[in-house]
mmCIF file of N, CA and C in Angstrom:
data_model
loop_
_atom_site.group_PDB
_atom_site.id
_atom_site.type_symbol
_atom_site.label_atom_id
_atom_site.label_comp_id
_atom_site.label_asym_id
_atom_site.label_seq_id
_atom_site.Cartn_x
_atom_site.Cartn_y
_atom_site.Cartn_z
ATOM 1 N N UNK H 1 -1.073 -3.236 -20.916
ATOM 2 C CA UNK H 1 -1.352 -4.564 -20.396
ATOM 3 C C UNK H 1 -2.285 -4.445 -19.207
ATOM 4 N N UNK H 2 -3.488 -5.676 -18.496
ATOM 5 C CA UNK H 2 -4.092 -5.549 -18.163
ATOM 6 C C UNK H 2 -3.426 -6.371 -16.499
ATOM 7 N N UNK H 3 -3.700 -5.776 -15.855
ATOM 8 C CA UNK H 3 -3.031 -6.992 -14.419
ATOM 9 C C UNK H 3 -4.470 -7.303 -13.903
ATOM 10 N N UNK H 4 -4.455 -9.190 -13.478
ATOM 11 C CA UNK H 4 -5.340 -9.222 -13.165
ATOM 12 C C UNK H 4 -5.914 -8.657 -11.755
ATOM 13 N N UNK H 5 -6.738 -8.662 -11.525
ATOM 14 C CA UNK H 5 -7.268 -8.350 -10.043
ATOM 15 C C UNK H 5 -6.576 -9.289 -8.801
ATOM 16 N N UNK H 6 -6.582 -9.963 -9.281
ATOM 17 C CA UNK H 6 -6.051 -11.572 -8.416
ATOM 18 C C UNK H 6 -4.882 -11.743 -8.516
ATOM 19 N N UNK H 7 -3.848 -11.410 -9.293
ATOM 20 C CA UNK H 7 -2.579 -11.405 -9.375
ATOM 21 C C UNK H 7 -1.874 -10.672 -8.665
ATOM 22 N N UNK H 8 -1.165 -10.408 -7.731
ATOM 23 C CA UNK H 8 -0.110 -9.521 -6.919
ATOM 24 C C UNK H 8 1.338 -9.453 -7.043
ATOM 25 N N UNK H 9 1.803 -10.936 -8.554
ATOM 26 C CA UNK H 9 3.227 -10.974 -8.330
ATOM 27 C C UNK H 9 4.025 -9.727 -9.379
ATOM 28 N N UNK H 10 3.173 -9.186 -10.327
ATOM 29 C CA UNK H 10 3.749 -8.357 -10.797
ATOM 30 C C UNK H 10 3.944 -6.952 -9.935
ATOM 31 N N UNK H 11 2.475 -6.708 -9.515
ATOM 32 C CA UNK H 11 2.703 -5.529 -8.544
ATOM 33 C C UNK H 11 3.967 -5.624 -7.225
ATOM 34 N N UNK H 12 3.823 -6.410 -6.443
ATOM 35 C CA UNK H 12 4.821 -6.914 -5.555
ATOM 36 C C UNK H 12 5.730 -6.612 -6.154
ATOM 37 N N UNK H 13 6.751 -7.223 -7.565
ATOM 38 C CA UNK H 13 7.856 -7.207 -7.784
ATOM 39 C C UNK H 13 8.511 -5.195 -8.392
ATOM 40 N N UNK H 14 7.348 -5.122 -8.570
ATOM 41 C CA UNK H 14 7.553 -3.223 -8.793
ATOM 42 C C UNK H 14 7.673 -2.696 -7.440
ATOM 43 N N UNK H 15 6.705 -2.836 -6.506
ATOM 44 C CA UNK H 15 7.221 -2.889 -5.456
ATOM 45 C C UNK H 15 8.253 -2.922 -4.709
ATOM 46 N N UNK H 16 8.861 -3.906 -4.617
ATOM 47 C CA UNK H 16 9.763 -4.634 -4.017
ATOM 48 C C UNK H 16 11.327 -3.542 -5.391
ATOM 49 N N UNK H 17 11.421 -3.366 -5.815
ATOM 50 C CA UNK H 17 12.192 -2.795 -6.848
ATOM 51 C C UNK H 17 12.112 -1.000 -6.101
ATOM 52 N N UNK H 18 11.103 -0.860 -6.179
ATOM 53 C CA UNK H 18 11.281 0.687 -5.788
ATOM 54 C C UNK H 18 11.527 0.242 -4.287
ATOM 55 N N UNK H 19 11.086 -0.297 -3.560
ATOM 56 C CA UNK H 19 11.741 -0.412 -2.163
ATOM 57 C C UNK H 19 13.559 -0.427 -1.928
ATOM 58 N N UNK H 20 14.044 -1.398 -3.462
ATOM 59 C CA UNK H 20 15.290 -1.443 -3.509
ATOM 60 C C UNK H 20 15.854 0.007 -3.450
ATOM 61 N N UNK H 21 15.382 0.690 -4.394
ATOM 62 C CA UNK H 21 15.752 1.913 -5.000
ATOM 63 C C UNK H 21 15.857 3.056 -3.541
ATOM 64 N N UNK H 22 14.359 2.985 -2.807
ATOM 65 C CA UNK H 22 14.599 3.488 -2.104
ATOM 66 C C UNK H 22 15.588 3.582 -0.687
ATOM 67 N N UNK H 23 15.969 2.296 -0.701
ATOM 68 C CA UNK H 23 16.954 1.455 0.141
ATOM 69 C C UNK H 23 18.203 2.113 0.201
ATOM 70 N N UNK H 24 18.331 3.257 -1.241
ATOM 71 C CA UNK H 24 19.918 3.382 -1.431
ATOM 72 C C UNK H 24 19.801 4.790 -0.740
ATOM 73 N N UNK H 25 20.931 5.554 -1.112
ATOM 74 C CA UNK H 25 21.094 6.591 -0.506
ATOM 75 C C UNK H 25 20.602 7.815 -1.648
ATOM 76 N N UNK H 26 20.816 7.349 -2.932
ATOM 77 C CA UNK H 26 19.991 8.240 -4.006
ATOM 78 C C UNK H 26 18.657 8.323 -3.912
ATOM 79 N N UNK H 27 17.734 6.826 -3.457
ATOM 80 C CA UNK H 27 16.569 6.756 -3.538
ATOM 81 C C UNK H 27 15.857 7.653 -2.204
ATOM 82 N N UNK H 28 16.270 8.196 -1.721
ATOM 83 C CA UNK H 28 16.231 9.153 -0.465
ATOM 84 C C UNK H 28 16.547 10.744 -0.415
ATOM 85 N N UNK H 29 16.090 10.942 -1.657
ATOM 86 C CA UNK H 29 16.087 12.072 -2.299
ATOM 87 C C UNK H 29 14.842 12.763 -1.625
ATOM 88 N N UNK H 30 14.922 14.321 -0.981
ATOM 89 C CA UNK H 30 13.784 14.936 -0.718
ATOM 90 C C UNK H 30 12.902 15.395 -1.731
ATOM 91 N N UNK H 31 11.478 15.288 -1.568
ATOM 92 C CA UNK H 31 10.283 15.345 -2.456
ATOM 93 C C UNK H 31 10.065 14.508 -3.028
ATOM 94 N N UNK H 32 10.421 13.213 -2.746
ATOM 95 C CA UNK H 32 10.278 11.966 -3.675
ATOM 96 C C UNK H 32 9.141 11.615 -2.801
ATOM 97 N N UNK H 33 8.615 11.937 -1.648
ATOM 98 C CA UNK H 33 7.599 11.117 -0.380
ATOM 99 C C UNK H 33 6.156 10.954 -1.548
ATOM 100 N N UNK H 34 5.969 12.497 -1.917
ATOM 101 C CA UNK H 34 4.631 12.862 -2.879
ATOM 102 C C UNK H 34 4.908 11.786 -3.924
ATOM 103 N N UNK H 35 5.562 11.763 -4.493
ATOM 104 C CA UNK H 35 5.925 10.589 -5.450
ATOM 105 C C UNK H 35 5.244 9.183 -5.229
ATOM 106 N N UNK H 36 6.212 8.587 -4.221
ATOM 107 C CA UNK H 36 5.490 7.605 -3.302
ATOM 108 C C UNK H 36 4.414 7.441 -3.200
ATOM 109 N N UNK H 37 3.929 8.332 -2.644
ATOM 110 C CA UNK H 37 2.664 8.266 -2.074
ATOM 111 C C UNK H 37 1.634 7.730 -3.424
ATOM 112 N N UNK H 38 1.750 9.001 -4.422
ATOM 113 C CA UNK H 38 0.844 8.667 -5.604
ATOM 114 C C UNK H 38 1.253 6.914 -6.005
ATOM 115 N N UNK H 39 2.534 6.411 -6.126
ATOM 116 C CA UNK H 39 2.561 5.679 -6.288
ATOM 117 C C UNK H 39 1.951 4.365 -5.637
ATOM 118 N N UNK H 40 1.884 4.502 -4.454
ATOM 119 C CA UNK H 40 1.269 3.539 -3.327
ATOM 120 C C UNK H 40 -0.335 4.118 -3.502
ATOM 121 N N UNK H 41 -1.032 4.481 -4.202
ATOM 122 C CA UNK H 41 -2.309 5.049 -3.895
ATOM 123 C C UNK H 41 -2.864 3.674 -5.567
ATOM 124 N N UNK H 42 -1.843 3.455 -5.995
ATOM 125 C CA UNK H 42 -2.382 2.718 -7.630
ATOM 126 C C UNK H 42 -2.979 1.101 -6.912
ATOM 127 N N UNK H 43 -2.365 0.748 -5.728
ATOM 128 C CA UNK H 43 -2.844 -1.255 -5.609
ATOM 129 C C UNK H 43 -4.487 -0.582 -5.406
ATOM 130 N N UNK H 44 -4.295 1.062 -3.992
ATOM 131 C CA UNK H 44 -5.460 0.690 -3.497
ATOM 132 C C UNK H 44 -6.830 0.715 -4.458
ATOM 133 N N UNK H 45 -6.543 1.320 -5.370
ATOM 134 C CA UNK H 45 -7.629 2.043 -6.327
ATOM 135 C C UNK H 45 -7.915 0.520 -7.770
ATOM 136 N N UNK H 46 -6.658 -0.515 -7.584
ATOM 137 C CA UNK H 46 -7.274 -1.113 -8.533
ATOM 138 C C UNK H 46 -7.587 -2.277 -7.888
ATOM 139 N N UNK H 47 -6.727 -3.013 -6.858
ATOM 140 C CA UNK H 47 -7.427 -4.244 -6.033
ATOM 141 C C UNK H 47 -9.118 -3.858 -5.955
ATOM 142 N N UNK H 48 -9.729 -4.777 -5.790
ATOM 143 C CA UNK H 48 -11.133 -4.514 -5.116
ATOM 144 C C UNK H 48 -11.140 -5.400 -3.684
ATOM 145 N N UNK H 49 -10.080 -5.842 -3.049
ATOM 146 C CA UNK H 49 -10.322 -6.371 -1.635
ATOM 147 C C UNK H 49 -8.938 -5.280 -1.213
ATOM 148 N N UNK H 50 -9.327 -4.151 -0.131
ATOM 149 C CA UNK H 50 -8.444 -3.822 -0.096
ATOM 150 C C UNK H 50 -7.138 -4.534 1.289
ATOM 151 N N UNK H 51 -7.606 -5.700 1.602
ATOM 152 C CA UNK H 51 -6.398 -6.642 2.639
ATOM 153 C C UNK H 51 -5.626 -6.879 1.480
ATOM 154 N N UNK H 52 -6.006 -7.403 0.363
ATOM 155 C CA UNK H 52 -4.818 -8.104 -0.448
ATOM 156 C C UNK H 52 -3.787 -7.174 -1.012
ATOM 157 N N UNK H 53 -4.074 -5.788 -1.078
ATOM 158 C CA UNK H 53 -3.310 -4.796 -1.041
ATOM 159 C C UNK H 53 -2.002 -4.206 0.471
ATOM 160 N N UNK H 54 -2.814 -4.520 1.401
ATOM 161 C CA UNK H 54 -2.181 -5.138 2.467
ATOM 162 C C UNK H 54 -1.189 -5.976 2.738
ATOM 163 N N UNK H 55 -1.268 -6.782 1.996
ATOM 164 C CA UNK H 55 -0.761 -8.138 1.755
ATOM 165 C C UNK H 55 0.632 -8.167 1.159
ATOM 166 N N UNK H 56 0.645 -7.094 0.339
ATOM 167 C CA UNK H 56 1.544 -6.725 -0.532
ATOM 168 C C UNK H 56 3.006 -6.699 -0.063
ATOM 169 N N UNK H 57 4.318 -7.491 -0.585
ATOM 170 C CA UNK H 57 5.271 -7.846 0.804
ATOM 171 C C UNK H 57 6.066 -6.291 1.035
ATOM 172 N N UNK H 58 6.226 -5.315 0.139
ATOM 173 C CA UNK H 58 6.980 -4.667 -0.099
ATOM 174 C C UNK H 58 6.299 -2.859 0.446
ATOM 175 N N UNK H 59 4.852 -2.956 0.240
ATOM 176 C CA UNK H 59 3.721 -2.189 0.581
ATOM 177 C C UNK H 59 4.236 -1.444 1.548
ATOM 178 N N UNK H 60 3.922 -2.366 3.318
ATOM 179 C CA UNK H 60 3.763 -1.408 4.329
ATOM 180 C C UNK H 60 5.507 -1.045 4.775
ATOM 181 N N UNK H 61 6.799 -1.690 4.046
ATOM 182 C CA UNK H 61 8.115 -1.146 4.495
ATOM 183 C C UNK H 61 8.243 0.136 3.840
ATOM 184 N N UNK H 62 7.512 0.395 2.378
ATOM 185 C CA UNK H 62 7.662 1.784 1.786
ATOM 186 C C UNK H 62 7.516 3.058 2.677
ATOM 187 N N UNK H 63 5.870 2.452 3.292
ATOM 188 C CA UNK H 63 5.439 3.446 4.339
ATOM 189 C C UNK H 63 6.729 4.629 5.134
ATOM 190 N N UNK H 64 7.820 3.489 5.732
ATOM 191 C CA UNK H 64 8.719 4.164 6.193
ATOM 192 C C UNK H 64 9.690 5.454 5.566
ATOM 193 N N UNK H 65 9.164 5.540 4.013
ATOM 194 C CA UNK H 65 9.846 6.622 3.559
ATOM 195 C C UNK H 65 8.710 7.467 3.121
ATOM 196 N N UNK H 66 7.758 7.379 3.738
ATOM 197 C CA UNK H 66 7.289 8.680 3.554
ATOM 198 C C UNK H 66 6.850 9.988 4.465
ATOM 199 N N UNK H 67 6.498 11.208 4.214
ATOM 200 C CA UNK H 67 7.154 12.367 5.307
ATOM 201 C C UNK H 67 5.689 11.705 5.785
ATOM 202 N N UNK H 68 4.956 12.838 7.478
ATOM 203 C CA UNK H 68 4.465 12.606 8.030
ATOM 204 C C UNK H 68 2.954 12.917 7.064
ATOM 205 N N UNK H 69 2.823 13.753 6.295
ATOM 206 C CA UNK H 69 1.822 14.524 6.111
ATOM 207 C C UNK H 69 1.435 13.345 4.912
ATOM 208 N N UNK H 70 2.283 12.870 4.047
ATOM 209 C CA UNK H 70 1.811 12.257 3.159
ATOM 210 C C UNK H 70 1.409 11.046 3.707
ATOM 211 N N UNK H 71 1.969 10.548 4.595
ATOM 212 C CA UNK H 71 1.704 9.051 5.856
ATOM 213 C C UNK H 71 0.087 9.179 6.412
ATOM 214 N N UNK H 72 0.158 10.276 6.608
ATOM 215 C CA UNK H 72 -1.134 10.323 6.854
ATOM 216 C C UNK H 72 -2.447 10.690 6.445
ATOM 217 N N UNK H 73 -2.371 11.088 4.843
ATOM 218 C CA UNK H 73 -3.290 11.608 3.291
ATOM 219 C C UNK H 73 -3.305 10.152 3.402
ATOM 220 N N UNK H 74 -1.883 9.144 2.727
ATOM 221 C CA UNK H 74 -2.379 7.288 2.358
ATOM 222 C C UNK H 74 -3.066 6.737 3.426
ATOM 223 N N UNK H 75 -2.632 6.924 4.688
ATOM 224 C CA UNK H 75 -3.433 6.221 5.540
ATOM 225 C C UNK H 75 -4.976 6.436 5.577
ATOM 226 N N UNK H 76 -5.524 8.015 5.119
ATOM 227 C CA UNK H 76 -7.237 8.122 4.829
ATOM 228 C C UNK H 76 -7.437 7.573 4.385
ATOM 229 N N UNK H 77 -6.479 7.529 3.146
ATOM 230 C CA UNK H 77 -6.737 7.430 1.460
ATOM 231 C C UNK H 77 -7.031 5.760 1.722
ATOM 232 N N UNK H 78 -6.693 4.303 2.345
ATOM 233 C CA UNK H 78 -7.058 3.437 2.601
ATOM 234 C C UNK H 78 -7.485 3.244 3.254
ATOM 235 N N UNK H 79 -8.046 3.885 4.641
ATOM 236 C CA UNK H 79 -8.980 3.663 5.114
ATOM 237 C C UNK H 79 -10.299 3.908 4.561
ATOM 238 N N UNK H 80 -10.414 4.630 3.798
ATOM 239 C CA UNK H 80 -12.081 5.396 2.843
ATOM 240 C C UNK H 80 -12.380 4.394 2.510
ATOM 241 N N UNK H 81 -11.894 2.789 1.817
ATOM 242 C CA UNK H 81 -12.963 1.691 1.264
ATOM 243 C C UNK H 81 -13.614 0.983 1.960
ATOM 244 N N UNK H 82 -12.735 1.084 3.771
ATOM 245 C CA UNK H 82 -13.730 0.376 4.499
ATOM 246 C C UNK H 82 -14.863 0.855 4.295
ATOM 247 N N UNK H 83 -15.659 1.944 4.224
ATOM 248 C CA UNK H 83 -16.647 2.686 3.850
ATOM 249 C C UNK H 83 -17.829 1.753 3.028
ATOM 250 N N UNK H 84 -16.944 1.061 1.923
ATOM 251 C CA UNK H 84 -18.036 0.684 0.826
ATOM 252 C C UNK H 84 -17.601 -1.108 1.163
ATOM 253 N N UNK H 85 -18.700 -1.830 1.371
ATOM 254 C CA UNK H 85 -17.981 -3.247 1.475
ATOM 255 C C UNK H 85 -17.528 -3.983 0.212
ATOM 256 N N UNK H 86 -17.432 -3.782 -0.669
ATOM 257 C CA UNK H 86 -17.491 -4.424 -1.908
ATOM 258 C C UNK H 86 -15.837 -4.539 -1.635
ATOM 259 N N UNK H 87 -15.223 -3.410 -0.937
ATOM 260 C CA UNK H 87 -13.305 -3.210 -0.681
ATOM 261 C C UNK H 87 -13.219 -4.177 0.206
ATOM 262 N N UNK H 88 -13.980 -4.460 0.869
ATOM 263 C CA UNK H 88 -13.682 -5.490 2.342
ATOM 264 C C UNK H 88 -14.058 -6.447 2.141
ATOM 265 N N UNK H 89 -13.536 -8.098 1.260
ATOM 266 C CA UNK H 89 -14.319 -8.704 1.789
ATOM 267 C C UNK H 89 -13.593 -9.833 2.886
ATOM 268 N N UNK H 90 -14.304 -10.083 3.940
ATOM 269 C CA UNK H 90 -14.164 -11.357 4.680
ATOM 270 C C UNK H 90 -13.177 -12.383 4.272
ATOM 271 N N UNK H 91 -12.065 -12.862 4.495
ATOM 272 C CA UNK H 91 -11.422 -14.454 4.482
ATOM 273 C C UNK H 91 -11.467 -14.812 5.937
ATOM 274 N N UNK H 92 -12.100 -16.016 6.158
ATOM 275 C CA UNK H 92 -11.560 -16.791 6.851
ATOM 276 C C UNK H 92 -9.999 -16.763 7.313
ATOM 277 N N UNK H 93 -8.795 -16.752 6.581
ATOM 278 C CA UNK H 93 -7.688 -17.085 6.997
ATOM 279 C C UNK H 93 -6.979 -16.066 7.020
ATOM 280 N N UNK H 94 -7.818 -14.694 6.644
ATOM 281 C CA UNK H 94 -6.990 -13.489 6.908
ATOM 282 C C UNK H 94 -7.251 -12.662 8.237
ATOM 283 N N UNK H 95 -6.307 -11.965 8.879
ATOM 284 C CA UNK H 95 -6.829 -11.433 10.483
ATOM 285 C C UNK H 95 -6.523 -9.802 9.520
ATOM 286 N N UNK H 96 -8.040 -9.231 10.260
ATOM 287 C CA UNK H 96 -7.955 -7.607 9.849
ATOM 288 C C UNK H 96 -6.844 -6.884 10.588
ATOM 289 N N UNK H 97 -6.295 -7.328 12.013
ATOM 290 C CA UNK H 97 -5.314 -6.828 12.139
ATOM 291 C C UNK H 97 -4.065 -6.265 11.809
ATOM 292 N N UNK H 98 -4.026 -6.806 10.618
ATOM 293 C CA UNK H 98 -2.723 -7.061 10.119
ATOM 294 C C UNK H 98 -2.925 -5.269 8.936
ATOM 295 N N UNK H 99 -4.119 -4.648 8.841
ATOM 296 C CA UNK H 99 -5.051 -3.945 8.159
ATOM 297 C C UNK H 99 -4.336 -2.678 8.942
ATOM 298 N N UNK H 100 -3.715 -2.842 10.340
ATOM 299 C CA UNK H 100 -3.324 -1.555 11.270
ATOM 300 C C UNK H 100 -1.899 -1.820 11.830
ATOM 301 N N UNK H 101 -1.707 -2.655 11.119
ATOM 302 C CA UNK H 101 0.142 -3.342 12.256
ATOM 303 C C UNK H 101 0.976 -1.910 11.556
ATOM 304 N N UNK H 102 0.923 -1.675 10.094
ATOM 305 C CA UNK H 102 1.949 -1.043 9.294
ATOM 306 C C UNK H 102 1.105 1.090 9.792
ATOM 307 N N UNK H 103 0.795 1.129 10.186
ATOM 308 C CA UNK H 103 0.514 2.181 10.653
ATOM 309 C C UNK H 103 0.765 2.973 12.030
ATOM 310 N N UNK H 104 1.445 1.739 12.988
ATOM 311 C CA UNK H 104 2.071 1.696 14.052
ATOM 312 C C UNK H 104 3.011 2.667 14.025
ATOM 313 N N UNK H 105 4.078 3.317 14.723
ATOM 314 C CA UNK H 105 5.662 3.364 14.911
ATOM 315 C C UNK H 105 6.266 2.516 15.129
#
């Protein structure tokens, strides 16, 4: 099946599901971070705006389960489209801030 570009409620709800998973005390299994990670690397590579990947409700709480080293491979790994603008584009009603809140402690 094809997801559209513009659609986020299917991704979100996979999302939001492995967040459950990871929530438990099974889903907190060591070596699962690499897992993660690949998994969180699929919005950025198929969105083409990468905020709306951002956007994603379930996205930047995952962050919190992953080790340091892989936290910081995804964090390149989405920063690299600022690079090309076709990943960035402009809304009016979106603040880029929101682009660095989940990268905080």
């Amino acid at each position: 099946a094809v997801v559209s570009t513009q659609s986020t409620g299917y991704v979100n709800q996979v999302l939001q599901n492995t967040l459950n998973i990871f929530q438990t005390e099974e889903g907190r299994a060591k070596g699962c971070s690499n897992e993660l990670g690949k998994l969180l690397r699929v919005p950025v590579d198929h969105y083409q705006d990468i905020l709306t990947v951002l956007e994603l409700d379930a996205y930047p709480k995952l962050f919190s389960f992953l080790d340091l080293n892989t936290r910081k491979d995804l964090c390149v790994y989405i920063a690299e489209p600022f690079h090309r603008p076709q990943h960035l584009q402009p809304h009016p009603h979106r603040r880029t801030a929101s682009v660095y809140s989940f990268w905080l402690p």
